[in-house]
């Protein structure tokens, strides 16, 4: 009798839970599930059998059933703390060293498809107005920008997807900035 008094309650709770899971599964398939990461790597340059060119790699993989079109990507940062955010679009196709390896955008991605974008490791140092982006002349400003910038992938859905940028990658970029400043200082004297 004790068990029979709880049976209807357990049945009602189970029904609500099962309905909730079914609703969640049906809604989950409608969302864009794009996994994007920024990392460092090495690619071949002249000889395809020798890995000798260091690059930054933006990798986007569709991990969901819904197709999505990757249209572009942009960097977002604050020039100084407590100021408005700035967007910065880049075009790796203009650099002949990596253009042949980059995926052409826009690109339609089905489940498991991938977009790869490469930037040479000297990309930030070689920008025409590098001091307005991450490699500022002031080291404190550059540190702030490197540690707080974000990268977004633009999709056909209209909602940008935030790229995962690890702290280890940011620390490596900071080391590259310090090396750049040291070498630039030697070049001036």
XYZ file of N, CA, C and O in Angstrom:
756
model
N 0.816 -1.180 0.000
C 0.000 0.000 0.000
C 0.877 1.268 0.000
O 0.535 2.247 -0.655
N 1.989 1.204 0.728
C 2.898 2.337 0.770
C 3.478 2.616 -0.622
O 3.544 3.761 -1.052
N 3.885 1.554 -1.334
C 4.457 1.710 -2.671
C 3.401 2.185 -3.661
O 3.664 3.027 -4.517
N 2.191 1.685 -3.544
C 1.119 2.086 -4.458
C 0.736 3.550 -4.299
O 0.220 4.156 -5.226
N 0.976 4.121 -3.141
C 0.643 5.539 -2.962
C 1.638 6.443 -3.693
O 1.302 7.570 -4.041
N 2.897 5.974 -3.918
C 3.886 6.780 -4.626
C 3.930 6.508 -6.121
O 4.515 7.281 -6.877
N 3.339 5.457 -6.587
C 3.399 5.089 -8.002
C 2.846 6.179 -8.926
O 3.473 6.513 -9.938
N 1.683 6.765 -8.652
C 1.186 7.820 -9.544
C 2.118 9.045 -9.578
O 2.305 9.659 -10.631
N 2.699 9.389 -8.438
C 3.616 10.532 -8.385
C 4.879 10.258 -9.198
O 5.347 11.113 -9.944
N 5.447 9.093 -9.042
C 6.634 8.732 -9.806
C 6.337 8.696 -11.298
O 7.151 9.121 -12.117
N 5.179 8.211 -11.648
C 4.774 8.165 -13.050
C 4.636 9.577 -13.620
O 5.072 9.853 -14.749
N 4.061 10.485 -12.871
C 3.890 11.870 -13.328
C 5.241 12.560 -13.478
O 5.495 13.245 -14.486
N 6.134 12.376 -12.521
C 7.460 13.002 -12.596
C 8.241 12.428 -13.777
O 8.896 13.159 -14.520
N 8.177 11.129 -13.987
C 8.857 10.491 -15.117
C 8.338 11.007 -16.443
O 9.112 11.231 -17.382
N 7.033 11.199 -16.550
C 6.431 11.708 -17.786
C 6.925 13.125 -18.080
O 7.264 13.447 -19.231
N 6.975 13.971 -17.069
C 7.445 15.346 -17.249
C 8.920 15.347 -17.662
O 9.329 16.075 -18.574
N 9.751 14.515 -17.019
C 11.177 14.450 -17.362
C 11.394 13.955 -18.789
O 12.209 14.519 -19.527
N 10.683 12.940 -19.182
C 10.827 12.405 -20.541
C 10.377 13.434 -21.574
O 11.017 13.610 -22.610
N 9.302 14.141 -21.304
C 8.834 15.184 -22.222
C 9.854 16.314 -22.322
O 10.106 16.839 -23.414
N 10.459 16.678 -21.197
C 11.487 17.730 -21.194
C 12.707 17.327 -22.004
O 13.255 18.133 -22.761
N 13.154 16.077 -21.874
C 14.309 15.592 -22.636
C 13.985 15.571 -24.130
O 14.804 15.970 -24.960
N 12.792 15.137 -24.489
C 12.395 15.103 -25.902
C 12.352 16.517 -26.487
O 12.814 16.742 -27.616
N 11.837 17.467 -25.731
C 11.791 18.854 -26.193
C 13.210 19.404 -26.352
O 13.521 20.067 -27.351
N 14.084 19.133 -25.394
C 15.462 19.604 -25.458
C 16.181 19.031 -26.681
O 16.909 19.738 -27.374
N 15.987 17.742 -26.963
C 16.632 17.123 -28.126
C 16.141 17.721 -29.430
O 16.914 17.903 -30.374
N 14.853 18.043 -29.510
C 14.327 18.621 -30.754
C 14.815 20.051 -30.953
O 15.071 20.473 -32.079
N 14.964 20.833 -29.881
C 15.432 22.210 -29.990
C 16.942 22.247 -30.223
O 17.457 23.102 -30.949
N 17.680 21.317 -29.642
C 19.134 21.291 -29.762
C 19.581 21.158 -31.213
O 20.570 21.748 -31.625
N 18.857 20.415 -32.020
C 19.230 20.220 -33.416
C 19.056 21.483 -34.261
O 19.611 21.582 -35.343
N 18.289 22.448 -33.787
C 18.083 23.688 -34.532
C 19.233 24.679 -34.327
O 19.423 25.572 -35.125
N 19.956 24.543 -33.218
C 21.037 25.479 -32.900
C 22.285 25.172 -33.718
O 22.581 24.025 -34.017
N 23.013 26.232 -34.039
C 24.299 26.085 -34.708
C 25.309 25.614 -33.674
O 25.438 26.204 -32.606
N 26.005 24.536 -33.993
C 27.013 23.999 -33.081
C 28.359 24.018 -33.800
O 28.780 23.037 -34.388
N 29.001 25.173 -33.731
C 30.272 25.394 -34.398
C 31.349 25.486 -33.325
O 31.263 26.302 -32.418
N 32.362 24.636 -33.422
C 33.472 24.654 -32.473
C 34.646 25.338 -33.156
O 35.157 24.863 -34.166
N 35.078 26.469 -32.589
C 36.148 27.261 -33.189
C 37.275 27.460 -32.184
O 37.024 27.792 -31.028
N 38.509 27.244 -32.633
C 39.680 27.421 -31.773
C 40.784 28.154 -32.536
O 40.886 28.048 -33.755
N 41.598 28.858 -31.780
C 42.767 29.539 -32.324
C 43.993 28.886 -31.712
O 44.077 28.731 -30.492
N 44.925 28.468 -32.540
C 46.115 27.785 -32.048
C 47.308 28.140 -32.928
O 47.181 28.867 -33.905
N 48.456 27.614 -32.564
C 49.669 27.789 -33.359
C 49.995 26.485 -34.051
O 49.621 25.416 -33.578
N 50.709 26.564 -35.159
C 51.065 25.350 -35.876
C 52.215 25.594 -36.837
O 52.766 26.693 -36.920
N 52.557 24.548 -37.555
C 53.629 24.608 -38.537
C 53.097 23.996 -39.828
O 52.478 22.935 -39.816
N 53.335 24.680 -40.961
C 52.907 24.187 -42.273
C 54.105 24.199 -43.213
O 55.098 24.888 -42.955
N 54.026 23.467 -44.316
C 55.122 23.522 -45.302
C 55.045 24.813 -46.108
O 53.970 25.355 -46.327
N 56.212 25.262 -46.573
C 56.216 26.458 -47.406
C 56.583 26.111 -48.847
O 55.693 25.905 -49.654
N 57.853 26.004 -49.205
C 58.218 25.664 -50.579
C 58.164 24.153 -50.818
O 57.597 23.689 -51.786
N 58.776 23.398 -49.926
C 58.824 21.948 -50.053
C 57.657 21.347 -49.256
O 57.611 21.497 -48.037
N 56.716 20.656 -49.904
C 55.545 20.134 -49.193
C 55.870 19.022 -48.191
O 55.014 18.637 -47.403
N 57.088 18.528 -48.196
C 57.446 17.467 -47.259
C 58.180 17.994 -46.029
O 58.537 17.218 -45.150
N 58.411 19.300 -45.956
C 59.139 19.884 -44.831
C 58.239 20.909 -44.142
O 57.813 21.880 -44.745
N 57.983 20.674 -42.863
C 57.210 21.621 -42.064
C 58.177 22.652 -41.494
O 58.972 22.347 -40.607
N 58.096 23.890 -42.005
C 59.084 24.878 -41.607
C 58.535 26.300 -41.463
O 59.288 27.234 -41.286
N 57.220 26.492 -41.533
C 56.651 27.836 -41.498
C 55.641 27.917 -40.365
O 54.612 27.240 -40.381
N 55.917 28.758 -39.358
C 55.048 28.879 -38.189
C 53.863 29.790 -38.505
O 54.032 30.861 -39.086
N 52.677 29.337 -38.098
C 51.440 30.063 -38.390
C 50.506 30.053 -37.188
O 50.648 29.239 -36.273
N 49.550 30.975 -37.215
C 48.398 30.940 -36.313
C 47.267 30.290 -37.092
O 47.031 30.639 -38.248
N 46.574 29.359 -36.467
C 45.535 28.601 -37.152
C 44.180 28.849 -36.500
O 44.014 28.611 -35.305
N 43.229 29.307 -37.293
C 41.838 29.410 -36.865
C 41.114 28.215 -37.463
O 41.057 28.064 -38.681
N 40.589 27.362 -36.595
C 39.914 26.141 -37.035
C 38.463 26.188 -36.586
O 38.177 26.424 -35.415
N 37.537 25.964 -37.523
C 36.096 25.932 -37.233
C 35.545 24.602 -37.715
O 35.689 24.267 -38.893
N 34.901 23.856 -36.816
C 34.324 22.561 -37.158
C 32.848 22.577 -36.786
O 32.486 22.961 -35.669
N 31.992 22.149 -37.713
C 30.574 22.017 -37.423
C 30.367 20.677 -36.714
O 30.625 19.627 -37.299
N 29.917 20.708 -35.465
C 29.718 19.482 -34.684
C 28.242 19.178 -34.471
O 27.901 18.321 -33.650
N 27.374 19.847 -35.200
C 25.942 19.612 -35.063
C 25.319 19.223 -36.385
O 25.935 19.321 -37.444
N 24.074 18.776 -36.347
C 23.406 18.344 -37.575
C 22.975 19.488 -38.494
O 22.766 19.280 -39.678
N 22.835 20.696 -37.964
C 22.394 21.814 -38.787
C 23.543 22.354 -39.623
O 24.637 22.602 -39.126
N 23.304 22.566 -40.908
C 24.317 23.156 -41.786
C 24.456 24.637 -41.469
O 23.493 25.308 -41.120
N 25.679 25.111 -41.599
C 25.942 26.521 -41.341
C 26.980 26.995 -42.354
O 27.835 26.234 -42.784
N 26.870 28.242 -42.733
C 27.821 28.832 -43.663
C 28.703 29.812 -42.894
O 28.205 30.733 -42.250
N 30.010 29.606 -42.933
C 30.962 30.530 -42.319
C 31.254 31.604 -43.353
O 31.742 31.311 -44.443
N 30.940 32.847 -43.024
C 31.069 33.936 -43.982
C 32.334 34.759 -43.788
O 32.906 35.252 -44.760
N 32.767 34.928 -42.551
C 33.935 35.759 -42.268
C 34.330 35.549 -40.809
O 33.731 34.737 -40.118
N 35.298 36.309 -40.340
C 35.667 36.310 -38.930
C 36.257 37.678 -38.605
O 36.695 38.417 -39.495
N 36.228 38.034 -37.323
C 36.784 39.325 -36.933
C 37.326 39.270 -35.516
O 36.909 38.465 -34.708
N 38.293 40.148 -35.252
C 38.907 40.311 -33.943
C 38.172 41.438 -33.247
O 37.830 42.446 -33.863
N 37.933 41.300 -31.950
C 37.276 42.364 -31.189
C 38.132 42.658 -29.962
O 38.506 41.750 -29.234
N 38.432 43.921 -29.759
C 39.261 44.313 -28.627
C 38.908 45.730 -28.206
O 38.205 46.451 -28.911
N 39.383 46.106 -27.043
C 39.248 47.476 -26.563
C 40.605 48.145 -26.726
O 41.623 47.581 -26.342
N 40.606 49.340 -27.282
C 41.871 50.040 -27.474
C 42.512 50.349 -26.126
O 43.713 50.199 -25.947
N 41.693 50.760 -25.158
C 42.126 51.026 -23.792
C 41.031 50.527 -22.863
O 39.872 50.410 -23.274
N 41.352 50.246 -21.589
C 40.300 49.808 -20.657
C 39.171 50.838 -20.578
O 39.401 52.044 -20.667
N 37.961 50.346 -20.453
C 36.751 51.158 -20.293
C 36.420 51.997 -21.519
O 35.726 52.997 -21.432
N 36.926 51.612 -22.670
C 36.539 52.282 -23.913
C 35.673 51.323 -24.720
O 35.536 50.158 -24.378
N 35.097 51.825 -25.790
C 34.251 50.989 -26.634
C 35.059 49.911 -27.347
O 36.259 50.025 -27.545
N 34.363 48.846 -27.734
C 35.016 47.738 -28.429
C 35.195 48.084 -29.900
O 34.336 48.699 -30.517
N 36.329 47.650 -30.445
C 36.631 47.861 -31.853
C 36.649 46.510 -32.562
O 37.099 45.517 -32.006
N 36.182 46.477 -33.792
C 36.235 45.272 -34.615
C 37.312 45.441 -35.666
O 37.504 46.531 -36.211
N 37.993 44.330 -35.967
C 39.105 44.350 -36.909
C 38.981 43.112 -37.791
O 39.060 41.999 -37.300
N 38.749 43.315 -39.098
C 38.631 42.201 -40.034
C 39.975 41.980 -40.708
O 40.664 42.945 -41.052
N 40.333 40.713 -40.925
C 41.601 40.409 -41.583
C 41.344 39.547 -42.809
O 40.326 38.855 -42.893
N 42.283 39.568 -43.737
C 42.146 38.836 -44.989
C 43.434 38.074 -45.281
O 44.334 38.603 -45.929
N 43.533 36.825 -44.820
C 44.768 36.073 -45.036
C 45.001 35.713 -46.495
O 46.099 35.333 -46.866
N 43.979 35.857 -47.339
C 44.124 35.503 -48.756
C 45.084 36.440 -49.478
O 45.558 36.136 -50.556
N 45.343 37.598 -48.870
C 46.252 38.561 -49.500
C 47.717 38.206 -49.262
O 48.589 38.744 -49.931
N 48.000 37.334 -48.312
C 49.372 36.926 -48.021
C 49.682 35.654 -48.804
O 49.123 34.588 -48.532
N 50.559 35.753 -49.772
C 50.840 34.625 -50.672
C 51.473 33.441 -49.945
O 51.440 32.328 -50.446
N 52.061 33.672 -48.777
C 52.710 32.586 -48.055
C 51.706 31.573 -47.513
O 52.040 30.410 -47.321
N 50.467 32.017 -47.253
C 49.482 31.113 -46.653
C 48.186 31.010 -47.440
O 47.342 30.163 -47.133
N 47.981 31.832 -48.444
C 46.688 31.879 -49.139
C 46.295 30.547 -49.774
O 45.118 30.201 -49.809
N 47.255 29.789 -50.257
C 46.949 28.511 -50.904
C 46.470 27.448 -49.912
O 45.868 26.467 -50.307
N 46.709 27.649 -48.612
C 46.319 26.666 -47.594
C 44.984 27.018 -46.918
O 44.381 26.180 -46.273
N 44.534 28.256 -47.055
C 43.325 28.716 -46.366
C 42.060 28.239 -47.075
O 42.013 28.177 -48.299
N 41.039 27.947 -46.290
C 39.719 27.648 -46.856
C 39.131 28.943 -47.398
O 39.277 30.000 -46.792
N 38.479 28.870 -48.520
C 37.876 30.054 -49.131
C 36.507 30.301 -48.498
O 35.687 29.398 -48.391
N 36.290 31.548 -48.093
C 35.028 31.923 -47.461
C 34.172 32.688 -48.455
O 34.716 33.401 -49.291
N 32.885 32.586 -48.389
C 32.079 31.780 -47.470
C 32.120 30.296 -47.822
O 32.283 29.929 -48.977
N 31.965 29.492 -46.774
C 32.002 28.047 -46.970
C 30.870 27.404 -46.176
O 30.696 27.686 -45.003
N 30.124 26.538 -46.848
C 29.022 25.806 -46.243
C 29.575 24.590 -45.507
O 30.308 23.794 -46.084
N 29.205 24.437 -44.237
C 29.694 23.325 -43.433
C 28.553 22.406 -43.032
O 27.579 22.843 -42.432
N 28.687 21.140 -43.366
C 27.772 20.116 -42.870
C 28.384 19.536 -41.603
O 29.460 19.943 -41.175
N 27.751 18.552 -41.029
C 28.250 17.923 -39.805
C 29.640 17.336 -40.051
O 29.831 16.504 -40.929
N 30.631 17.800 -39.289
C 31.995 17.289 -39.398
C 32.888 18.050 -40.357
O 34.092 17.819 -40.390
N 32.348 18.973 -41.157
C 33.173 19.755 -42.091
C 33.950 20.824 -41.332
O 33.556 21.261 -40.255
N 35.052 21.289 -41.945
C 35.965 22.185 -41.257
C 36.424 23.322 -42.153
O 36.562 23.169 -43.362
N 36.680 24.470 -41.533
C 37.299 25.626 -42.178
C 38.628 25.861 -41.477
O 38.696 25.866 -40.255
N 39.693 26.057 -42.254
C 41.011 26.374 -41.707
C 41.488 27.700 -42.293
O 41.489 27.884 -43.510
N 41.882 28.614 -41.421
C 42.422 29.909 -41.814
C 43.797 30.027 -41.164
O 43.943 29.798 -39.968
N 44.797 30.410 -41.958
C 46.161 30.537 -41.456
C 46.631 31.987 -41.545
O 46.328 32.683 -42.517
N 47.362 32.417 -40.524
C 48.055 33.705 -40.522
C 49.517 33.427 -40.209
O 49.816 32.662 -39.295
N 50.453 34.057 -40.910
C 51.864 33.873 -40.572
C 52.128 34.348 -39.141
O 51.441 35.238 -38.639
N 53.122 33.780 -38.487
C 53.399 34.148 -37.102
C 53.856 35.595 -36.957
O 53.765 36.165 -35.878
N 54.313 36.225 -38.028
C 54.695 37.634 -37.965
C 53.539 38.562 -38.359
O 53.733 39.748 -38.588
N 52.343 38.029 -38.396
C 51.165 38.771 -38.847
C 50.953 40.063 -38.060
O 50.786 41.133 -38.628
N 50.952 39.986 -36.719
C 50.673 41.169 -35.899
C 51.789 42.203 -36.008
O 51.536 43.397 -36.016
N 53.025 41.741 -36.096
C 54.165 42.664 -36.190
C 54.228 43.350 -37.548
O 54.723 44.478 -37.653
N 53.722 42.717 -38.584
C 53.821 43.250 -39.946
C 52.634 44.117 -40.358
O 52.617 44.628 -41.475
N 51.643 44.275 -39.491
C 50.508 45.127 -39.836
C 50.969 46.561 -40.050
O 51.886 47.044 -39.381
N 50.328 47.240 -40.980
C 50.717 48.607 -41.301
C 50.549 49.534 -40.099
O 51.420 50.339 -39.798
N 49.437 49.428 -39.411
C 49.198 50.240 -38.207
C 49.125 49.302 -37.006
O 48.120 49.240 -36.314
N 50.198 48.573 -36.755
C 50.210 47.545 -35.713
C 49.964 48.126 -34.337
O 49.407 47.472 -33.475
N 50.372 49.395 -34.098
C 50.184 49.993 -32.782
C 48.715 50.258 -32.463
O 48.346 50.425 -31.310
N 47.851 50.246 -33.464
C 46.421 50.414 -33.223
C 45.720 49.083 -32.981
O 44.544 49.059 -32.661
N 46.450 48.002 -33.163
C 45.865 46.678 -32.922
C 46.516 46.069 -31.685
O 46.644 46.731 -30.667
N 46.960 44.835 -31.712
C 47.478 44.172 -30.522
C 48.896 44.598 -30.152
O 49.223 44.711 -28.987
N 49.753 44.820 -31.122
C 51.156 45.137 -30.847
C 51.341 46.645 -30.713
O 51.983 47.287 -31.530
N 50.811 47.208 -29.634
C 50.927 48.643 -29.387
C 52.356 48.995 -28.974
O 53.112 48.141 -28.511
N 52.716 50.269 -29.130
C 54.050 50.711 -28.730
C 54.225 50.660 -27.213
O 55.299 50.354 -26.722
N 53.179 50.946 -26.472
C 53.216 50.887 -25.015
C 53.016 49.432 -24.581
O 52.022 48.798 -24.933
N 53.937 48.900 -23.788
C 53.896 47.484 -23.393
C 52.670 47.168 -22.534
O 52.073 46.093 -22.673
N 52.277 48.082 -21.666
C 51.107 47.836 -20.817
C 49.829 47.758 -21.650
O 48.985 46.882 -21.436
N 49.713 48.642 -22.610
C 48.558 48.620 -23.515
C 48.548 47.337 -24.337
O 47.506 46.703 -24.501
N 49.707 46.945 -24.844
C 49.799 45.712 -25.635
C 49.435 44.506 -24.781
O 48.714 43.615 -25.232
N 49.908 44.466 -23.532
C 49.587 43.354 -22.635
C 48.074 43.271 -22.419
O 47.485 42.193 -22.500
N 47.449 44.420 -22.156
C 45.997 44.450 -21.947
C 45.259 43.935 -23.185
O 44.352 43.108 -23.081
N 45.653 44.404 -24.358
C 44.964 43.993 -25.584
C 45.165 42.512 -25.877
O 44.230 41.814 -26.272
N 46.372 42.010 -25.692
C 46.650 40.597 -25.976
C 45.876 39.692 -25.029
O 45.348 38.653 -25.428
N 45.775 40.078 -23.773
C 45.116 39.221 -22.786
C 43.596 39.334 -22.795
O 42.910 38.487 -22.227
N 43.041 40.342 -23.463
C 41.587 40.520 -23.414
C 40.887 40.470 -24.768
O 39.652 40.512 -24.804
N 41.620 40.389 -25.880
C 40.940 40.398 -27.177
C 40.110 39.120 -27.354
O 40.354 38.108 -26.707
N 39.128 39.191 -28.228
C 38.315 38.031 -28.586
C 38.284 37.911 -30.105
O 38.454 38.901 -30.816
N 38.045 36.712 -30.551
C 37.941 36.432 -31.980
C 36.575 35.801 -32.215
O 36.168 34.912 -31.458
N 35.867 36.252 -33.245
C 34.530 35.762 -33.543
C 34.457 35.282 -34.988
O 35.022 35.905 -35.883
N 33.719 34.200 -35.192
C 33.452 33.675 -36.527
C 32.040 34.108 -36.905
O 31.090 33.869 -36.157
N 31.908 34.767 -38.055
C 30.605 35.221 -38.530
C 29.965 34.104 -39.349
O 30.623 33.475 -40.176
N 28.676 33.868 -39.114
C 27.962 32.792 -39.791
C 26.775 33.353 -40.564
O 26.395 34.508 -40.396
N 26.180 32.505 -41.374
C 25.012 32.896 -42.149
C 23.786 33.094 -41.256
O 22.816 33.704 -41.675
N 23.837 32.588 -40.043
C 22.714 32.729 -39.116
C 22.645 34.153 -38.584
O 21.604 34.615 -38.157
N 23.766 34.861 -38.598
C 23.789 36.233 -38.120
C 24.374 36.375 -36.728
O 24.770 37.452 -36.331
N 24.464 35.298 -35.987
C 25.013 35.356 -34.638
C 26.468 34.901 -34.689
O 26.757 33.772 -35.078
N 27.414 35.785 -34.298
C 28.820 35.370 -34.331
C 29.116 34.318 -33.267
O 28.531 34.323 -32.186
N 30.032 33.420 -33.580
C 30.444 32.358 -32.666
C 31.802 32.749 -32.096
O 32.733 33.040 -32.831
N 31.905 32.750 -30.767
C 33.152 33.131 -30.107
C 34.177 32.010 -30.241
O 33.875 30.850 -30.018
N 35.398 32.372 -30.603
C 36.483 31.418 -30.782
C 37.188 31.217 -29.443
O 37.442 32.187 -28.719
N 37.509 29.976 -29.155
C 38.223 29.677 -27.920
C 39.702 30.007 -28.123
O 40.348 29.464 -29.000
N 40.215 30.918 -27.289
C 41.626 31.308 -27.320
C 42.204 30.980 -25.951
O 41.808 31.568 -24.952
N 43.129 30.047 -25.895
C 43.663 29.593 -24.605
C 44.622 30.621 -24.014
O 45.224 31.426 -24.721
N 44.789 30.558 -22.686
C 45.737 31.444 -22.004
C 47.161 31.125 -22.432
O 48.006 32.014 -22.512
N 47.425 29.868 -22.692
C 48.763 29.483 -23.149
C 49.090 30.174 -24.468
O 50.196 30.680 -24.657
N 48.137 30.222 -25.392
C 48.350 30.890 -26.672
C 48.571 32.381 -26.464
O 49.435 32.983 -27.102
N 47.800 32.984 -25.560
C 47.963 34.413 -25.275
C 49.354 34.696 -24.677
O 49.987 35.687 -25.020
N 49.808 33.834 -23.778
C 51.151 34.010 -23.196
C 52.225 33.890 -24.275
O 53.196 34.653 -24.284
N 52.064 32.952 -25.201
C 53.026 32.826 -26.301
C 53.023 34.076 -27.186
O 54.082 34.527 -27.631
N 51.845 34.633 -27.437
C 51.757 35.862 -28.222
C 52.435 37.021 -27.484
O 53.113 37.848 -28.094
N 52.281 37.056 -26.159
C 52.943 38.083 -25.364
C 54.460 37.943 -25.469
O 55.170 38.933 -25.602
N 54.983 36.715 -25.455
C 56.417 36.487 -25.625
C 56.882 36.966 -27.012
O 57.943 37.565 -27.138
N 56.075 36.705 -28.024
C 56.419 37.165 -29.364
C 56.449 38.686 -29.428
O 57.307 39.276 -30.093
N 55.509 39.316 -28.731
C 55.502 40.785 -28.677
C 56.785 41.294 -28.024
O 57.420 42.224 -28.534
N 57.189 40.710 -26.903
C 58.415 41.147 -26.220
C 59.641 40.950 -27.114
O 60.515 41.810 -27.161
N 59.697 39.827 -27.837
C 60.804 39.606 -28.776
C 60.793 40.641 -29.894
O 61.836 41.130 -30.315
N 59.595 40.961 -30.381
C 59.464 41.960 -31.445
C 59.965 43.323 -30.965
O 60.717 43.997 -31.672
N 59.578 43.726 -29.758
C 59.992 45.022 -29.219
C 61.505 45.042 -29.002
O 62.179 46.023 -29.320
N 62.047 43.942 -28.501
C 63.495 43.857 -28.295
C 64.243 43.985 -29.622
O 65.200 44.728 -29.743
N 63.802 43.243 -30.628
C 64.448 43.298 -31.950
C 64.255 44.654 -32.618
O 65.143 45.150 -33.309
N 63.080 45.270 -32.438
C 62.833 46.587 -33.024
C 63.720 47.631 -32.359
O 64.193 48.554 -33.007
N 63.954 47.488 -31.041
C 64.835 48.391 -30.327
C 66.263 48.293 -30.809
O 66.977 49.285 -30.930
N 66.715 47.080 -31.128
C 68.063 46.899 -31.654
C 68.197 47.487 -33.047
O 69.239 47.996 -33.416
N 67.114 47.416 -33.815
C 67.159 47.929 -35.179
C 67.245 49.448 -35.223
O 67.753 50.023 -36.160
N 66.713 50.130 -34.186
C 66.719 51.587 -34.159
C 68.087 52.155 -33.797
O 68.415 53.248 -34.141
N 68.859 51.396 -32.960
C 70.142 51.936 -32.526
C 71.237 51.726 -33.512
O 71.214 51.121 -34.475
